[in-house]
Amino acid sequence: MQDIIEGFLQFQREVFPKRCELFKRLAASRVVPELLTQSEPGDLFVIRNAGNIVPSYGAESGGVSATVEYAVAVLGVTDIVICGHSDCGAMTTIASCKCMDHLPAITSWLRYADSAKAINQACAHVSETARIDSMVRENVIAQIANIKTHPSVALGLEQGHLNLHGWIYDIEAGSIDALDGLVGQFVSLADYPHVSATQSVFHHGI
């Protein structure tokens, strides 16, 4: 995991400054994890979908559930990153309460962010931008809670060989905030490169 974080720090130091105008133009686009972490092909096992959603484990297992299980139980993945990003279209739609009656599949999919939506709606926000930023943060937290319901993930956390990370990538600024699971707050990954959403050592009382 530290190689991935070091890759991001290299991206932030060396790649982003040279292409910052391009990233500003692409601020509403999607994240490219391999570029962001300066990883080689095959280094990352990536699941991409609208809203960085991870459905809770249940009887109706879908592609995300199967992929998570394969990554953890078969490939032996030791770190999972739930990565949201600034100006996320899915989170903007939820935060703005836009009607999506004409998009039933998307509406159904985004219900996996309902807990984040409820928390976000209960908070006061100084602006619409702040409302959307808060929704992005709350959704990362909600999806971390969702992925913990998967048996392979729960077992990996219990046995101490799996760690979860919650990241928010600011596309325009080229920075990442990471969830500090000990305090429940997002902090700069550049300042706190060892932070994670779960701390297995504390989980086991060591």
Short mmCIF file of C-alpha atoms in Angstrom, two decimals:
data_model
loop_
_atom_site.label_atom_id
_atom_site.label_comp_id
_atom_site.label_asym_id
_atom_site.label_seq_id
_atom_site.Cartn_x
_atom_site.Cartn_y
_atom_site.Cartn_z
CA MET A 1 0.00 0.00 0.00
CA GLN A 2 2.83 2.40 0.73
CA ASP A 3 4.06 1.97 -2.87
CA ILE A 4 0.64 3.18 -4.06
CA ILE A 5 0.69 6.15 -1.69
CA GLU A 6 4.25 6.99 -2.74
CA GLY A 7 3.04 6.84 -6.33
CA PHE A 8 0.35 9.40 -5.55
CA LEU A 9 2.86 11.66 -3.82
CA GLN A 10 5.05 11.44 -6.92
CA PHE A 11 2.02 12.31 -9.08
CA GLN A 12 1.27 15.29 -6.84
CA ARG A 13 4.87 16.52 -6.92
CA GLU A 14 5.89 15.82 -10.50
CA VAL A 15 2.96 15.08 -12.81
CA PHE A 16 0.15 17.36 -11.62
CA PRO A 17 2.13 20.65 -11.64
CA LYS A 18 3.10 20.11 -15.29
CA ARG A 19 -0.47 19.37 -16.39
CA CYS A 20 -2.55 21.33 -13.87
CA GLU A 21 -4.45 23.25 -16.58
CA LEU A 22 -5.51 19.98 -18.18
CA PHE A 23 -6.73 18.62 -14.85
CA LYS A 24 -8.67 21.83 -14.20
CA ARG A 25 -10.46 21.34 -17.53
CA LEU A 26 -11.14 17.73 -16.61
CA ALA A 27 -12.34 18.55 -13.08
CA ALA A 28 -15.77 17.03 -13.68
CA SER A 29 -14.38 13.88 -15.26
CA ARG A 30 -13.65 10.47 -13.79
CA VAL A 31 -10.62 9.36 -11.83
CA VAL A 32 -7.90 7.31 -13.51
CA PRO A 33 -6.42 5.33 -10.58
CA GLU A 34 -3.35 4.12 -12.47
CA LEU A 35 -2.36 7.68 -13.40
CA LEU A 36 -3.18 9.03 -9.95
CA THR A 37 -0.99 6.47 -8.19
CA GLN A 38 1.66 6.17 -10.94
CA SER A 39 1.01 2.40 -11.02
CA GLU A 40 2.00 -0.09 -13.68
CA PRO A 41 -0.61 -2.16 -15.52
CA GLY A 42 -1.69 -5.00 -13.27
CA ASP A 43 -0.61 -3.31 -10.03
CA LEU A 44 -4.17 -2.30 -9.19
CA PHE A 45 -7.36 -4.36 -9.26
CA VAL A 46 -9.96 -1.71 -10.07
CA ILE A 47 -13.76 -1.68 -9.81
CA ARG A 48 -15.29 1.40 -11.41
CA ASN A 49 -18.94 2.36 -11.26
CA ALA A 50 -21.24 5.35 -10.83
CA GLY A 51 -20.85 6.81 -7.35
CA ASN A 52 -18.08 4.42 -6.20
CA ILE A 53 -20.86 2.25 -4.80
CA VAL A 54 -20.35 -1.03 -2.95
CA PRO A 55 -23.70 -2.73 -2.30
CA SER A 56 -24.08 -4.33 1.11
CA TYR A 57 -23.69 -8.10 0.98
CA GLY A 58 -26.97 -9.92 0.46
CA ALA A 59 -28.83 -12.70 -1.24
CA GLU A 60 -28.75 -10.92 -4.60
CA SER A 61 -25.00 -10.83 -5.13
CA GLY A 62 -23.94 -8.74 -8.11
CA GLY A 63 -20.76 -8.03 -10.00
CA VAL A 64 -19.29 -5.79 -7.31
CA SER A 65 -19.85 -8.41 -4.61
CA ALA A 66 -18.30 -11.14 -6.72
CA THR A 67 -15.33 -8.95 -7.61
CA VAL A 68 -14.69 -7.97 -3.99
CA GLU A 69 -14.82 -11.63 -2.96
CA TYR A 70 -12.44 -12.64 -5.74
CA ALA A 71 -9.99 -9.84 -4.92
CA VAL A 72 -9.84 -10.64 -1.21
CA ALA A 73 -10.34 -14.42 -1.05
CA VAL A 74 -8.54 -15.46 -4.27
CA LEU A 75 -6.02 -12.73 -5.13
CA GLY A 76 -5.17 -11.97 -1.52
CA VAL A 77 -5.64 -8.21 -1.82
CA THR A 78 -4.56 -6.62 1.47
CA ASP A 79 -5.76 -3.04 0.97
CA ILE A 80 -9.05 -1.78 -0.43
CA VAL A 81 -9.51 1.88 -1.32
CA ILE A 82 -12.97 3.41 -1.67
CA CYS A 83 -12.17 6.49 -3.76
CA GLY A 84 -14.65 9.30 -4.31
CA HIS A 85 -13.81 12.46 -6.20
CA SER A 86 -14.71 16.13 -6.45
CA ASP A 87 -17.67 17.15 -8.61
CA CYS A 88 -18.94 13.56 -8.72
CA GLY A 89 -21.98 13.50 -10.99
CA ALA A 90 -23.76 10.78 -9.04
CA MET A 91 -23.27 12.51 -5.68
CA THR A 92 -24.27 15.88 -7.18
CA THR A 93 -27.51 14.32 -8.38
CA ILE A 94 -28.26 12.89 -4.93
CA ALA A 95 -27.28 16.03 -3.01
CA SER A 96 -29.35 18.23 -5.33
CA CYS A 97 -32.36 15.89 -5.14
CA LYS A 98 -32.68 15.86 -8.92
CA CYS A 99 -35.53 13.84 -10.33
CA MET A 100 -34.36 10.61 -11.95
CA ASP A 101 -37.71 8.96 -12.63
CA HIS A 102 -36.62 8.54 -16.25
CA LEU A 103 -33.50 6.62 -15.11
CA PRO A 104 -34.85 3.73 -13.01
CA ALA A 105 -31.69 1.62 -13.10
CA ILE A 106 -29.52 4.50 -11.87
CA THR A 107 -32.11 5.42 -9.23
CA SER A 108 -32.07 1.86 -7.90
CA TRP A 109 -28.27 1.72 -7.92
CA LEU A 110 -27.84 4.98 -6.02
CA ARG A 111 -30.10 3.75 -3.20
CA TYR A 112 -26.95 2.12 -1.81
CA ALA A 113 -25.96 5.68 -0.87
CA ASP A 114 -29.18 6.34 1.06
CA SER A 115 -27.48 6.40 4.47
CA ALA A 116 -25.03 9.03 3.23
CA LYS A 117 -27.93 11.00 1.72
CA ALA A 118 -29.85 10.96 5.02
CA ILE A 119 -26.85 12.24 6.99
CA ASN A 120 -26.04 14.89 4.40
CA GLN A 121 -29.63 16.16 4.28
CA ALA A 122 -29.70 16.46 8.08
CA CYS A 123 -26.71 18.81 8.08
CA ALA A 124 -26.65 22.55 7.42
CA HIS A 125 -24.47 23.62 4.49
CA VAL A 126 -23.17 27.09 3.72
CA SER A 127 -23.45 26.59 -0.04
CA GLU A 128 -24.46 24.12 -2.72
CA THR A 129 -20.79 23.32 -3.29
CA ALA A 130 -20.40 22.50 0.39
CA ARG A 131 -23.51 20.30 0.21
CA ILE A 132 -22.03 18.30 -2.68
CA ASP A 133 -18.59 18.05 -1.07
CA SER A 134 -20.21 16.75 2.11
CA MET A 135 -22.20 14.20 0.12
CA VAL A 136 -19.00 12.91 -1.49
CA ARG A 137 -17.41 12.49 1.95
CA GLU A 138 -20.45 10.84 3.54
CA ASN A 139 -20.74 8.46 0.62
CA VAL A 140 -17.17 7.23 1.01
CA ILE A 141 -17.91 6.56 4.69
CA ALA A 142 -21.16 4.78 3.78
CA GLN A 143 -19.49 2.54 1.20
CA ILE A 144 -16.79 1.56 3.70
CA ALA A 145 -19.60 0.50 6.04
CA ASN A 146 -21.22 -1.44 3.18
CA ILE A 147 -18.07 -3.32 2.20
CA LYS A 148 -17.56 -4.44 5.80
CA THR A 149 -20.72 -6.55 5.45
CA HIS A 150 -19.03 -8.79 2.86
CA PRO A 151 -17.91 -12.06 4.50
CA SER A 152 -14.47 -12.09 2.87
CA VAL A 153 -13.86 -8.52 4.00
CA ALA A 154 -15.16 -9.12 7.52
CA LEU A 155 -12.89 -12.16 7.83
CA GLY A 156 -9.88 -10.28 6.47
CA LEU A 157 -10.43 -7.45 8.94
CA GLU A 158 -10.89 -9.86 11.84
CA GLN A 159 -7.72 -11.74 10.98
CA GLY A 160 -5.77 -8.52 10.57
CA HIS A 161 -4.57 -9.02 6.99
CA LEU A 162 -6.93 -6.54 5.31
CA ASN A 163 -7.10 -2.77 5.63
CA LEU A 164 -9.66 -0.30 4.27
CA HIS A 165 -8.98 3.21 3.01
CA GLY A 166 -11.37 6.03 2.21
CA TRP A 167 -10.01 8.60 -0.23
CA ILE A 168 -11.42 11.71 -1.87
CA TYR A 169 -9.50 12.96 -4.87
CA ASP A 170 -9.79 16.64 -5.70
CA ILE A 171 -9.30 16.51 -9.47
CA GLU A 172 -8.71 20.23 -9.92
CA ALA A 173 -6.27 20.57 -7.02
CA GLY A 174 -4.53 17.23 -7.53
CA SER A 175 -4.81 16.33 -3.85
CA ILE A 176 -6.25 13.45 -1.84
CA ASP A 177 -7.94 13.57 1.54
CA ALA A 178 -7.99 10.25 3.39
CA LEU A 179 -10.34 9.09 6.13
CA ASP A 180 -8.68 8.71 9.51
CA GLY A 181 -10.72 5.92 11.05
CA LEU A 182 -9.52 6.73 14.55
CA VAL A 183 -11.06 10.20 14.60
CA GLY A 184 -13.64 9.91 11.81
CA GLN A 185 -12.23 12.87 9.88
CA PHE A 186 -10.63 13.34 6.46
CA VAL A 187 -7.02 14.52 6.49
CA SER A 188 -4.46 15.27 3.81
CA LEU A 189 -2.87 12.06 2.56
CA ALA A 190 0.29 14.01 1.74
CA ASP A 191 0.56 15.05 5.39
CA TYR A 192 -0.58 11.72 6.83
CA PRO A 193 0.54 9.00 4.38
CA HIS A 194 0.00 6.14 6.84
CA VAL A 195 -3.59 6.97 7.75
CA SER A 196 -6.38 4.47 7.00
CA ALA A 197 -10.10 4.07 7.55
CA THR A 198 -9.55 0.94 9.62
CA GLN A 199 -6.75 0.21 12.02
CA SER A 200 -6.45 -3.55 12.40
CA VAL A 201 -3.83 -3.24 15.13
CA PHE A 202 -6.28 -1.32 17.30
CA HIS A 203 -9.06 -3.71 16.28
CA HIS A 204 -7.09 -6.54 17.86
CA GLY A 205 -6.16 -4.57 20.94
CA ILE A 206 -2.42 -4.60 20.29
#
